[in-house]
PDB file of C-alpha atoms and ligand atoms in Angstrom:
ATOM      1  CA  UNK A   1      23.724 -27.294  34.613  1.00 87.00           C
ATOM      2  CA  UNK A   2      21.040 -24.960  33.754  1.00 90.00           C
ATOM      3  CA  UNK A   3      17.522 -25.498  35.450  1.00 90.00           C
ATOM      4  CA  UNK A   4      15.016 -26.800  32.446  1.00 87.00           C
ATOM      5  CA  UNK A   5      12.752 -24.616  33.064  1.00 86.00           C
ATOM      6  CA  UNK A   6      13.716 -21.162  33.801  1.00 88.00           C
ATOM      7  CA  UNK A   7      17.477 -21.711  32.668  1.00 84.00           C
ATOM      8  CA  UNK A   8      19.006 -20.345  36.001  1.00 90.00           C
ATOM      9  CA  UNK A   9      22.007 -22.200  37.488  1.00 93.00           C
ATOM     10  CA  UNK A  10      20.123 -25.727  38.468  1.00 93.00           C
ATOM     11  CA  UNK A  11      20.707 -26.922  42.500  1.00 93.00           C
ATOM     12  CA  UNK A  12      20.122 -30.769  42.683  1.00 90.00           C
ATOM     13  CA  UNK A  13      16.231 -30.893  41.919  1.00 94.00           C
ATOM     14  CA  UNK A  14      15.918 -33.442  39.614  1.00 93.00           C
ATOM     15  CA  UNK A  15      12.602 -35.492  38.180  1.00 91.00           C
ATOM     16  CA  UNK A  16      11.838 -39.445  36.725  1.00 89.00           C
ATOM     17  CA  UNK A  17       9.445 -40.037  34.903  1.00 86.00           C
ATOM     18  CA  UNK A  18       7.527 -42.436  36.827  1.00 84.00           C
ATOM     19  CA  UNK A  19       5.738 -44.167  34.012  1.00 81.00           C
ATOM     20  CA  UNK A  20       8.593 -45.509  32.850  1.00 84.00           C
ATOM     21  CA  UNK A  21      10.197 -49.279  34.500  1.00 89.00           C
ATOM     22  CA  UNK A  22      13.508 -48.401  36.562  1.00 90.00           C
ATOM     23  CA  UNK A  23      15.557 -50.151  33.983  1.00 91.00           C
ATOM     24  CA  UNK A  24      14.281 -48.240  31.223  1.00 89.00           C
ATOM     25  CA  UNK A  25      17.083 -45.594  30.248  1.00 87.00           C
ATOM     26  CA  UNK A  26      14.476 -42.449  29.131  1.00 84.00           C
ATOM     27  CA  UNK A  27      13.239 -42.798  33.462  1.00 87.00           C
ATOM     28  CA  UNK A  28      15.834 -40.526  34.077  1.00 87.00           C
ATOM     29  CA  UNK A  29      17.377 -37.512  31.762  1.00 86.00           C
ATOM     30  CA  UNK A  30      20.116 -35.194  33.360  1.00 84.00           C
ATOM     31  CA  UNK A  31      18.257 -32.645  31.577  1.00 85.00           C
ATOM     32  CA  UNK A  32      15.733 -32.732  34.147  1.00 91.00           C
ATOM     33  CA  UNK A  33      17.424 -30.635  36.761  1.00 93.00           C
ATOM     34  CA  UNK A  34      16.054 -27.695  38.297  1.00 94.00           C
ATOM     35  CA  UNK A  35      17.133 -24.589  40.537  1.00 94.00           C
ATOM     36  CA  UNK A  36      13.964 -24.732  42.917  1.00 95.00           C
ATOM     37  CA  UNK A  37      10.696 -26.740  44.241  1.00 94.00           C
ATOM     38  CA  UNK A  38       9.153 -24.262  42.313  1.00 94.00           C
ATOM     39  CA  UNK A  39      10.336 -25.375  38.844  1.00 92.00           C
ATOM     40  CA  UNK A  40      10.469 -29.037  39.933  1.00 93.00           C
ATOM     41  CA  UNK A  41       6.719 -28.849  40.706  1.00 92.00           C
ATOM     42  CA  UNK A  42       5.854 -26.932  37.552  1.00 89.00           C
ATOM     43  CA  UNK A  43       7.636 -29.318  35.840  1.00 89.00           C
ATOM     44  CA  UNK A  44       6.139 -32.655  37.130  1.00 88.00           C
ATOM     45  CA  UNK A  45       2.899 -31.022  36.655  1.00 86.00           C
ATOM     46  CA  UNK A  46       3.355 -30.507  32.746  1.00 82.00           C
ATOM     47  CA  UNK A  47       4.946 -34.151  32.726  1.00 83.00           C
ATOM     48  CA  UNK A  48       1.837 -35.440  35.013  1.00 82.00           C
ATOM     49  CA  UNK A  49      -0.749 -33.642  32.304  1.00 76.00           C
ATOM     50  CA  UNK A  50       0.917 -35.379  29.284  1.00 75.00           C
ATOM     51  CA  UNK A  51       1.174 -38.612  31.417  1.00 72.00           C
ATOM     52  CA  UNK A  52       5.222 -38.628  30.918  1.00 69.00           C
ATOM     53  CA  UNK A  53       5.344 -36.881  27.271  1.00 69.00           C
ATOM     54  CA  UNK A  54       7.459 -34.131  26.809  1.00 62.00           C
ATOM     55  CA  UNK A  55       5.239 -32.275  23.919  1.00 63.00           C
ATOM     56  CA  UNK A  56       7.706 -31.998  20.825  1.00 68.00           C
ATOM     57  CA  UNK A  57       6.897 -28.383  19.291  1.00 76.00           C
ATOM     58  CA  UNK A  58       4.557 -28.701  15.952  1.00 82.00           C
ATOM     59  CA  UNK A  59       6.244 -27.200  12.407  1.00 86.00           C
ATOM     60  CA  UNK A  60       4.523 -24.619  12.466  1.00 88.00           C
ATOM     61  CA  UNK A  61       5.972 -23.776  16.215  1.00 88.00           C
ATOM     62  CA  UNK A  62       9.301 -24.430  15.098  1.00 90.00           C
ATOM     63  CA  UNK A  63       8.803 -22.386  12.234  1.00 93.00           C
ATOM     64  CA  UNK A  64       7.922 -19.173  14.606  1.00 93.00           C
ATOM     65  CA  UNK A  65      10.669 -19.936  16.185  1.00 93.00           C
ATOM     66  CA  UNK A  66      12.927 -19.553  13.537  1.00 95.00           C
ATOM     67  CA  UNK A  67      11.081 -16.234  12.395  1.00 96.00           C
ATOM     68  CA  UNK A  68      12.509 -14.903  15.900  1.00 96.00           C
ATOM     69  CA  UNK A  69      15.747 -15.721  14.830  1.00 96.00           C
ATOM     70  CA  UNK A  70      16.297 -12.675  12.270  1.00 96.00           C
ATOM     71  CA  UNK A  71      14.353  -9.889  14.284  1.00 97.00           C
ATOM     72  CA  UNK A  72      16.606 -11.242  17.816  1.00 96.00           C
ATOM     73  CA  UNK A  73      19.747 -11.023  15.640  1.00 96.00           C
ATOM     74  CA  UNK A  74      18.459  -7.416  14.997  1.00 97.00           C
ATOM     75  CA  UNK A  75      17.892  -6.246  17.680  1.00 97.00           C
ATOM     76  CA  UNK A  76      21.040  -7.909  19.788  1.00 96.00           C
ATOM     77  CA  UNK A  77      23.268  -6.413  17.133  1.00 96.00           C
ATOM     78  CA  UNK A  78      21.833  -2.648  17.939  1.00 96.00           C
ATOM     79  CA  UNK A  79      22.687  -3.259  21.377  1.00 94.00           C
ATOM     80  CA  UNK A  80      26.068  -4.374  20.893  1.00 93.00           C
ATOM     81  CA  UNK A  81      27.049  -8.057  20.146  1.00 90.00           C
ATOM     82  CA  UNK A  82      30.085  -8.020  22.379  1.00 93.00           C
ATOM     83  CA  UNK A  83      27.681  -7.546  25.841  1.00 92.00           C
ATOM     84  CA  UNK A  84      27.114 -10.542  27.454  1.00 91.00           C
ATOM     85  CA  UNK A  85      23.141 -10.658  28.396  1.00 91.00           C
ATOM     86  CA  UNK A  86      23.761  -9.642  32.199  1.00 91.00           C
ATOM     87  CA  UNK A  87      24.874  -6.442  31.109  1.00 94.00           C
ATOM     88  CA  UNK A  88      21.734  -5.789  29.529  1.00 95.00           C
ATOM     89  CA  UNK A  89      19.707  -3.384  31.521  1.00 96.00           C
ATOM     90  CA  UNK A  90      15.952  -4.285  32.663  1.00 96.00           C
ATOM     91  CA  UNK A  91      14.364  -2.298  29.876  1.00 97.00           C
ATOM     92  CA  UNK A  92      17.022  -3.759  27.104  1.00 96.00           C
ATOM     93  CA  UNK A  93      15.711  -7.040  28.443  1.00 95.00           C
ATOM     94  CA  UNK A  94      12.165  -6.520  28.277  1.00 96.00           C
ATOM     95  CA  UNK A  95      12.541  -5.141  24.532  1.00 97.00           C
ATOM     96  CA  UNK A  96      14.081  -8.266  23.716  1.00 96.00           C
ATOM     97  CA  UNK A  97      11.835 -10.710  25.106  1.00 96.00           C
ATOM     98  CA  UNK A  98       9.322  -7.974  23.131  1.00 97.00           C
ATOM     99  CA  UNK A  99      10.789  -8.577  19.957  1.00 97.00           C
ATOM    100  CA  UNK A 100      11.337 -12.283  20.256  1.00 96.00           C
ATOM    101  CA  UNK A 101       7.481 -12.740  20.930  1.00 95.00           C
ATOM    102  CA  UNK A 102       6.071 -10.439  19.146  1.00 96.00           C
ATOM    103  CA  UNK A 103       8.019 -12.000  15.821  1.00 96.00           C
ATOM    104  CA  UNK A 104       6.536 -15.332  17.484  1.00 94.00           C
ATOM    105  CA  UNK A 105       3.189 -14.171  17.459  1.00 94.00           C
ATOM    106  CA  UNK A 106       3.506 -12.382  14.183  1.00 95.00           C
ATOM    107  CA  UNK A 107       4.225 -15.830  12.358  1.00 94.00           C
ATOM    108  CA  UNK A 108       1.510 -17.830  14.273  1.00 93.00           C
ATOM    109  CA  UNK A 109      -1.093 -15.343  13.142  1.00 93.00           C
ATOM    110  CA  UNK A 110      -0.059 -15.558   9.979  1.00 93.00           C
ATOM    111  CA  UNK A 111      -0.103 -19.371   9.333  1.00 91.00           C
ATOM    112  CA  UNK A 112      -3.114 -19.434  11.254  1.00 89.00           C
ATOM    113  CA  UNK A 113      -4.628 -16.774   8.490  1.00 93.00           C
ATOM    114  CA  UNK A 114      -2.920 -18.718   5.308  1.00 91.00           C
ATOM    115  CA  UNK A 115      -4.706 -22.190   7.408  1.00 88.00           C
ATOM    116  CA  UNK A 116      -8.076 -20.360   7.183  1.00 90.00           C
ATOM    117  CA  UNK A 117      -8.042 -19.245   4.074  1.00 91.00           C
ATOM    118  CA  UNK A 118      -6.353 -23.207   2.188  1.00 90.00           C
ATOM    119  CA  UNK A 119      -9.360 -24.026   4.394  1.00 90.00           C
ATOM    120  CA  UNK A 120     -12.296 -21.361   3.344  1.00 91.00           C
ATOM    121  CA  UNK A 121     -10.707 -22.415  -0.112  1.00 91.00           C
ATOM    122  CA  UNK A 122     -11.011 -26.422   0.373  1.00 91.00           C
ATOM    123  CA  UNK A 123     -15.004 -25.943   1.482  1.00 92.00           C
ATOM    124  CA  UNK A 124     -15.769 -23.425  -1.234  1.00 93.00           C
ATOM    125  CA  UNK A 125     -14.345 -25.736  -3.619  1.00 93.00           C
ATOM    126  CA  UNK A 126     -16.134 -28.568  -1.942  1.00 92.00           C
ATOM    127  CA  UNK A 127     -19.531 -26.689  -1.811  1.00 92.00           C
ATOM    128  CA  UNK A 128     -19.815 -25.722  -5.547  1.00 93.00           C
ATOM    129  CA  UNK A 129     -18.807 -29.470  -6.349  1.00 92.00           C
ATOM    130  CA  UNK A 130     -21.672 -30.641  -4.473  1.00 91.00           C
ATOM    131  CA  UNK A 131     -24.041 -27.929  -6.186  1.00 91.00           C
ATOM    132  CA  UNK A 132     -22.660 -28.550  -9.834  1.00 90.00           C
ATOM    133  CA  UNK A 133     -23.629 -32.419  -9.298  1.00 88.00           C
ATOM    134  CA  UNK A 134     -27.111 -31.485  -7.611  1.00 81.00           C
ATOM    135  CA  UNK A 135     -28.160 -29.608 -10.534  1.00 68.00           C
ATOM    136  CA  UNK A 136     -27.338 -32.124 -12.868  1.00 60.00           C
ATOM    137  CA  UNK A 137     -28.881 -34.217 -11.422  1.00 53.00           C
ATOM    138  CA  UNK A 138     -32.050 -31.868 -11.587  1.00 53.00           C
ATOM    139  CA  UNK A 139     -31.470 -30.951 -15.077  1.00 49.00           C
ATOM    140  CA  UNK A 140     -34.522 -32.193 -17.993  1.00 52.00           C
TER     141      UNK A 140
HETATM  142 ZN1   ZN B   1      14.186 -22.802  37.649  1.00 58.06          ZN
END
């Protein structure tokens, strides 16, 4: 079992959601197992802010995280497929949490930029529509 939140080797933390009646099968997940306090804690405090909700990543999160998928694949294959991540030294680490968000960040940006222009786009469109029918309305 691998601790939800930092994915190190879990040890008997667990969480319920305490919104939830006793007999209600979602109270408890054996997903929700941690390796410390520390995790626990951060945990219940995410679950405490969204009263229970795990928050299910948005399409356009998913989609970022698919955009890591080619650049990872990349970069794991220059450092040799066959070595298993705890070989990896500190620096081959860091370069690969590097590439993975900075290929996440990349695709955010940009759907944020296509977003504002679709809606710079939408209010231009809307604006000369409400100028066209103000000067006909004006007209002799
Ligand atoms: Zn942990």
């Amino acid at each position: 079992m691998k601790c939800a939140v930092c994915a190190r080797q879990a040890r008997g933390y667990g969480w319920f959601n305490p919104h939830l009646r006793p007999n209600d099968p979602n109270r408890y997940s054996d997903q929700w197992v941690f390796c410390s306090c520390r995790c626990q804690y951060a945990f219940s405090r995410v679950m405490e802010k969204t009263e229970g909700q795990m928050i299910d990543p948005s399409d356009m999160e998913l989609a970022a995280m698919k955009s890591c998928l080619s650049p990872l694949g990349e970069y794991v294959g220059s450092v040799g497929m066959q070595r298993p991540l705890a070989d990896y030294s500190r620096d081959e680490v860091l370069t690969l949490i590097d590439v993975v968000v900075t290929a996440y960040k990349v695709c955010m940006t940009a759907e944020h930029e296509r977003m504002a222009v679709r809606d710079r786009a939408f209010f231009e469109d809307h604006l000369a529509r409400q100028e066209r029918s103000g000067s006909k309305g004006d007209a002799p």
